[in-house]
Amino acid sequence: MFGFRPLLPGARSRLRATRSLFIRHGAEGTPEGRSLRLLQQWLSPSQREQFGRRGYFEVVGSDSGKRYRIHAGASVNVCEIDERGRLQEGLCFMPIGALPIGDVMLAQKIALETCEDKARAVARRFTPNGFHFRQTRPLG
């Protein structure tokens, strides 16, 4: 169902270290851990790499073909980007309920890739700045 891809140099040891730390602290069995694992399974190989290295991944909208960057987080974390990768308009939308971050990000990904116009219709707009999206730790 899911293919394997060759790891980049040094990625295998980082992956092992991250996984052992994750398991050691029991995070893999928490709602957050399970939601991030599910999100990883839905990401393409390039999206997984982006998410692991940069704390965000990019998707293409189903209706307009615009590119969006989904940053780690549950709100104020989606931005339209231009052809040079610069942040444009920020969009804040999420499913109803108190869901783990991975589930929220997966819902945002699916919404933009399948019903972009409806997601944009309910989203609140904001002006993005770099402060909102500083990555403090690797997530992939």
PDB file of C-alpha atoms in Angstrom:
ATOM      1  CA  MET A   1       0.000   0.000   0.000  1.00  0.00           C
ATOM      2  CA  PHE A   2       2.735   2.461   0.944  1.00  0.00           C
ATOM      3  CA  GLY A   3       6.089   2.396  -0.787  1.00  0.00           C
ATOM      4  CA  PHE A   4       9.482   2.722   0.771  1.00  0.00           C
ATOM      5  CA  ARG A   5      11.984   5.362  -0.245  1.00  0.00           C
ATOM      6  CA  PRO A   6      15.729   5.464   0.273  1.00  0.00           C
ATOM      7  CA  LEU A   7      16.783   7.481   3.286  1.00  0.00           C
ATOM      8  CA  LEU A   8      19.077  10.462   2.972  1.00  0.00           C
ATOM      9  CA  PRO A   9      22.557  10.223   4.533  1.00  0.00           C
ATOM     10  CA  GLY A  10      22.234  10.468   8.300  1.00  0.00           C
ATOM     11  CA  ALA A  11      18.451  10.178   8.186  1.00  0.00           C
ATOM     12  CA  ARG A  12      18.427   6.569   9.361  1.00  0.00           C
ATOM     13  CA  SER A  13      20.235   7.406  12.618  1.00  0.00           C
ATOM     14  CA  ARG A  14      18.007  10.474  13.197  1.00  0.00           C
ATOM     15  CA  LEU A  15      14.943   8.341  12.522  1.00  0.00           C
ATOM     16  CA  ARG A  16      16.119   5.671  14.976  1.00  0.00           C
ATOM     17  CA  ALA A  17      16.924   8.263  17.644  1.00  0.00           C
ATOM     18  CA  THR A  18      13.594  10.040  17.201  1.00  0.00           C
ATOM     19  CA  ARG A  19      11.660   6.779  17.273  1.00  0.00           C
ATOM     20  CA  SER A  20      13.436   5.507  20.398  1.00  0.00           C
ATOM     21  CA  LEU A  21      12.864   8.832  22.166  1.00  0.00           C
ATOM     22  CA  PHE A  22       9.213   8.740  21.097  1.00  0.00           C
ATOM     23  CA  ILE A  23       8.780   5.172  22.393  1.00  0.00           C
ATOM     24  CA  ARG A  24      10.784   5.771  25.579  1.00  0.00           C
ATOM     25  CA  HIS A  25       8.441   8.541  26.633  1.00  0.00           C
ATOM     26  CA  GLY A  26       5.314   6.629  25.626  1.00  0.00           C
ATOM     27  CA  ALA A  27       4.278   9.285  23.133  1.00  0.00           C
ATOM     28  CA  GLU A  28       3.613   6.780  20.374  1.00  0.00           C
ATOM     29  CA  GLY A  29       0.537   5.488  22.194  1.00  0.00           C
ATOM     30  CA  THR A  30      -0.934   8.910  22.959  1.00  0.00           C
ATOM     31  CA  PRO A  31      -3.606  10.564  20.813  1.00  0.00           C
ATOM     32  CA  GLU A  32      -0.982  13.076  19.592  1.00  0.00           C
ATOM     33  CA  GLY A  33       1.442  10.311  18.648  1.00  0.00           C
ATOM     34  CA  ARG A  34      -1.184   8.246  16.868  1.00  0.00           C
ATOM     35  CA  SER A  35      -2.464  11.305  14.987  1.00  0.00           C
ATOM     36  CA  LEU A  36       1.035  12.228  13.793  1.00  0.00           C
ATOM     37  CA  ARG A  37       1.635   8.634  12.682  1.00  0.00           C
ATOM     38  CA  LEU A  38      -1.636   8.680  10.690  1.00  0.00           C
ATOM     39  CA  LEU A  39      -0.701  12.032   9.143  1.00  0.00           C
ATOM     40  CA  GLN A  40       2.688  10.613   8.080  1.00  0.00           C
ATOM     41  CA  GLN A  41       0.935   7.718   6.322  1.00  0.00           C
ATOM     42  CA  TRP A  42      -1.177  10.157   4.271  1.00  0.00           C
ATOM     43  CA  LEU A  43       1.758  12.339   3.214  1.00  0.00           C
ATOM     44  CA  SER A  44       3.634  11.762  -0.022  1.00  0.00           C
ATOM     45  CA  PRO A  45       7.366  11.012   0.300  1.00  0.00           C
ATOM     46  CA  SER A  46       8.259  14.628  -0.531  1.00  0.00           C
ATOM     47  CA  GLN A  47       5.686  15.946   1.957  1.00  0.00           C
ATOM     48  CA  ARG A  48       7.064  13.629   4.674  1.00  0.00           C
ATOM     49  CA  GLU A  49      10.569  14.917   4.017  1.00  0.00           C
ATOM     50  CA  GLN A  50       9.390  18.560   4.090  1.00  0.00           C
ATOM     51  CA  PHE A  51       7.502  17.977   7.321  1.00  0.00           C
ATOM     52  CA  GLY A  52      10.422  16.238   8.990  1.00  0.00           C
ATOM     53  CA  ARG A  53      13.005  18.813   7.969  1.00  0.00           C
ATOM     54  CA  ARG A  54      11.026  22.048   8.038  1.00  0.00           C
ATOM     55  CA  GLY A  55       7.934  21.509  10.181  1.00  0.00           C
ATOM     56  CA  TYR A  56       5.524  22.035   7.284  1.00  0.00           C
ATOM     57  CA  PHE A  57       4.387  20.402   4.054  1.00  0.00           C
ATOM     58  CA  GLU A  58       2.872  21.797   0.876  1.00  0.00           C
ATOM     59  CA  VAL A  59      -0.343  20.827  -0.918  1.00  0.00           C
ATOM     60  CA  VAL A  60      -2.024  21.924  -4.153  1.00  0.00           C
ATOM     61  CA  GLY A  61      -5.603  23.162  -4.027  1.00  0.00           C
ATOM     62  CA  SER A  62      -8.163  21.122  -5.939  1.00  0.00           C
ATOM     63  CA  ASP A  63     -10.055  24.037  -7.466  1.00  0.00           C
ATOM     64  CA  SER A  64      -7.507  26.758  -8.205  1.00  0.00           C
ATOM     65  CA  GLY A  65      -4.238  24.847  -8.357  1.00  0.00           C
ATOM     66  CA  LYS A  66      -2.790  27.286  -5.787  1.00  0.00           C
ATOM     67  CA  ARG A  67      -0.088  26.015  -3.459  1.00  0.00           C
ATOM     68  CA  TYR A  68      -0.566  26.002   0.295  1.00  0.00           C
ATOM     69  CA  ARG A  69       1.850  25.385   3.140  1.00  0.00           C
ATOM     70  CA  ILE A  70       0.480  23.606   6.202  1.00  0.00           C
ATOM     71  CA  HIS A  71       2.660  24.316   9.227  1.00  0.00           C
ATOM     72  CA  ALA A  72       2.695  22.192  12.382  1.00  0.00           C
ATOM     73  CA  GLY A  73      -0.195  23.362  14.520  1.00  0.00           C
ATOM     74  CA  ALA A  74      -3.933  23.259  14.944  1.00  0.00           C
ATOM     75  CA  SER A  75      -4.866  26.841  14.056  1.00  0.00           C
ATOM     76  CA  VAL A  76      -3.433  29.842  12.187  1.00  0.00           C
ATOM     77  CA  ASN A  77      -1.150  27.373  10.402  1.00  0.00           C
ATOM     78  CA  VAL A  78      -2.162  27.355   6.710  1.00  0.00           C
ATOM     79  CA  CYS A  79      -0.762  29.834   4.198  1.00  0.00           C
ATOM     80  CA  GLU A  80      -1.156  30.306   0.490  1.00  0.00           C
ATOM     81  CA  ILE A  81       2.278  30.593  -1.106  1.00  0.00           C
ATOM     82  CA  ASP A  82       3.361  32.119  -4.393  1.00  0.00           C
ATOM     83  CA  GLU A  83       5.456  30.491  -7.115  1.00  0.00           C
ATOM     84  CA  ARG A  84       8.670  31.490  -5.273  1.00  0.00           C
ATOM     85  CA  GLY A  85       7.494  29.961  -1.977  1.00  0.00           C
ATOM     86  CA  ARG A  86       6.759  33.270  -0.256  1.00  0.00           C
ATOM     87  CA  LEU A  87       3.903  33.401   2.247  1.00  0.00           C
ATOM     88  CA  GLN A  88       0.835  35.172   0.915  1.00  0.00           C
ATOM     89  CA  GLU A  89      -2.573  35.002   2.574  1.00  0.00           C
ATOM     90  CA  GLY A  90      -2.997  33.044   5.789  1.00  0.00           C
ATOM     91  CA  LEU A  91      -6.050  30.838   6.298  1.00  0.00           C
ATOM     92  CA  CYS A  92      -7.380  29.622   9.619  1.00  0.00           C
ATOM     93  CA  PHE A  93      -9.820  26.697   9.415  1.00  0.00           C
ATOM     94  CA  MET A  94     -10.114  23.433  11.305  1.00  0.00           C
ATOM     95  CA  PRO A  95     -12.573  20.646  12.020  1.00  0.00           C
ATOM     96  CA  ILE A  96     -14.975  21.034  14.937  1.00  0.00           C
ATOM     97  CA  GLY A  97     -13.883  19.420  18.194  1.00  0.00           C
ATOM     98  CA  ALA A  98     -10.769  19.083  20.286  1.00  0.00           C
ATOM     99  CA  LEU A  99      -8.601  16.970  18.003  1.00  0.00           C
ATOM    100  CA  PRO A 100      -4.878  16.170  18.157  1.00  0.00           C
ATOM    101  CA  ILE A 101      -2.639  18.286  15.913  1.00  0.00           C
ATOM    102  CA  GLY A 102      -1.974  15.508  13.395  1.00  0.00           C
ATOM    103  CA  ASP A 103      -5.703  14.954  12.853  1.00  0.00           C
ATOM    104  CA  VAL A 104      -6.306  18.682  12.341  1.00  0.00           C
ATOM    105  CA  MET A 105      -3.458  18.933   9.828  1.00  0.00           C
ATOM    106  CA  LEU A 106      -4.705  15.847   7.969  1.00  0.00           C
ATOM    107  CA  ALA A 107      -8.209  17.334   7.762  1.00  0.00           C
ATOM    108  CA  GLN A 108      -6.724  20.584   6.412  1.00  0.00           C
ATOM    109  CA  LYS A 109      -4.699  18.662   3.800  1.00  0.00           C
ATOM    110  CA  ILE A 110      -7.720  16.650   2.635  1.00  0.00           C
ATOM    111  CA  ALA A 111      -9.967  19.742   2.557  1.00  0.00           C
ATOM    112  CA  LEU A 112      -7.552  21.729   0.382  1.00  0.00           C
ATOM    113  CA  GLU A 113      -6.890  18.794  -1.944  1.00  0.00           C
ATOM    114  CA  THR A 114     -10.565  17.856  -2.430  1.00  0.00           C
ATOM    115  CA  CYS A 115     -12.809  20.868  -1.710  1.00  0.00           C
ATOM    116  CA  GLU A 116     -10.550  23.920  -1.680  1.00  0.00           C
ATOM    117  CA  ASP A 117     -13.329  26.458  -2.385  1.00  0.00           C
ATOM    118  CA  LYS A 118     -15.416  25.258   0.580  1.00  0.00           C
ATOM    119  CA  ALA A 119     -12.401  25.362   2.914  1.00  0.00           C
ATOM    120  CA  ARG A 120     -11.549  28.895   1.777  1.00  0.00           C
ATOM    121  CA  ALA A 121     -15.191  29.957   2.233  1.00  0.00           C
ATOM    122  CA  VAL A 122     -15.162  29.125   5.958  1.00  0.00           C
ATOM    123  CA  ALA A 123     -11.561  30.179   6.665  1.00  0.00           C
ATOM    124  CA  ARG A 124     -10.642  33.318   8.537  1.00  0.00           C
ATOM    125  CA  ARG A 125      -7.905  35.312   6.853  1.00  0.00           C
ATOM    126  CA  PHE A 126      -4.749  36.563   8.543  1.00  0.00           C
ATOM    127  CA  THR A 127      -1.496  38.179   7.508  1.00  0.00           C
ATOM    128  CA  PRO A 128       1.270  35.612   8.001  1.00  0.00           C
ATOM    129  CA  ASN A 129       4.640  36.474   9.450  1.00  0.00           C
ATOM    130  CA  GLY A 130       7.668  34.342  10.129  1.00  0.00           C
ATOM    131  CA  PHE A 131       7.150  34.417  13.896  1.00  0.00           C
ATOM    132  CA  HIS A 132       4.068  32.188  13.725  1.00  0.00           C
ATOM    133  CA  PHE A 133       5.928  29.427  11.957  1.00  0.00           C
ATOM    134  CA  ARG A 134       9.316  29.053  13.620  1.00  0.00           C
ATOM    135  CA  GLN A 135      10.172  25.401  13.937  1.00  0.00           C
ATOM    136  CA  THR A 136      11.471  24.529  17.381  1.00  0.00           C
ATOM    137  CA  ARG A 137      12.075  20.823  16.805  1.00  0.00           C
ATOM    138  CA  PRO A 138      11.981  18.264  14.002  1.00  0.00           C
ATOM    139  CA  LEU A 139       8.575  16.657  13.670  1.00  0.00           C
ATOM    140  CA  GLY A 140       8.966  13.964  11.026  1.00  0.00           C
TER     141      GLY A 140
END
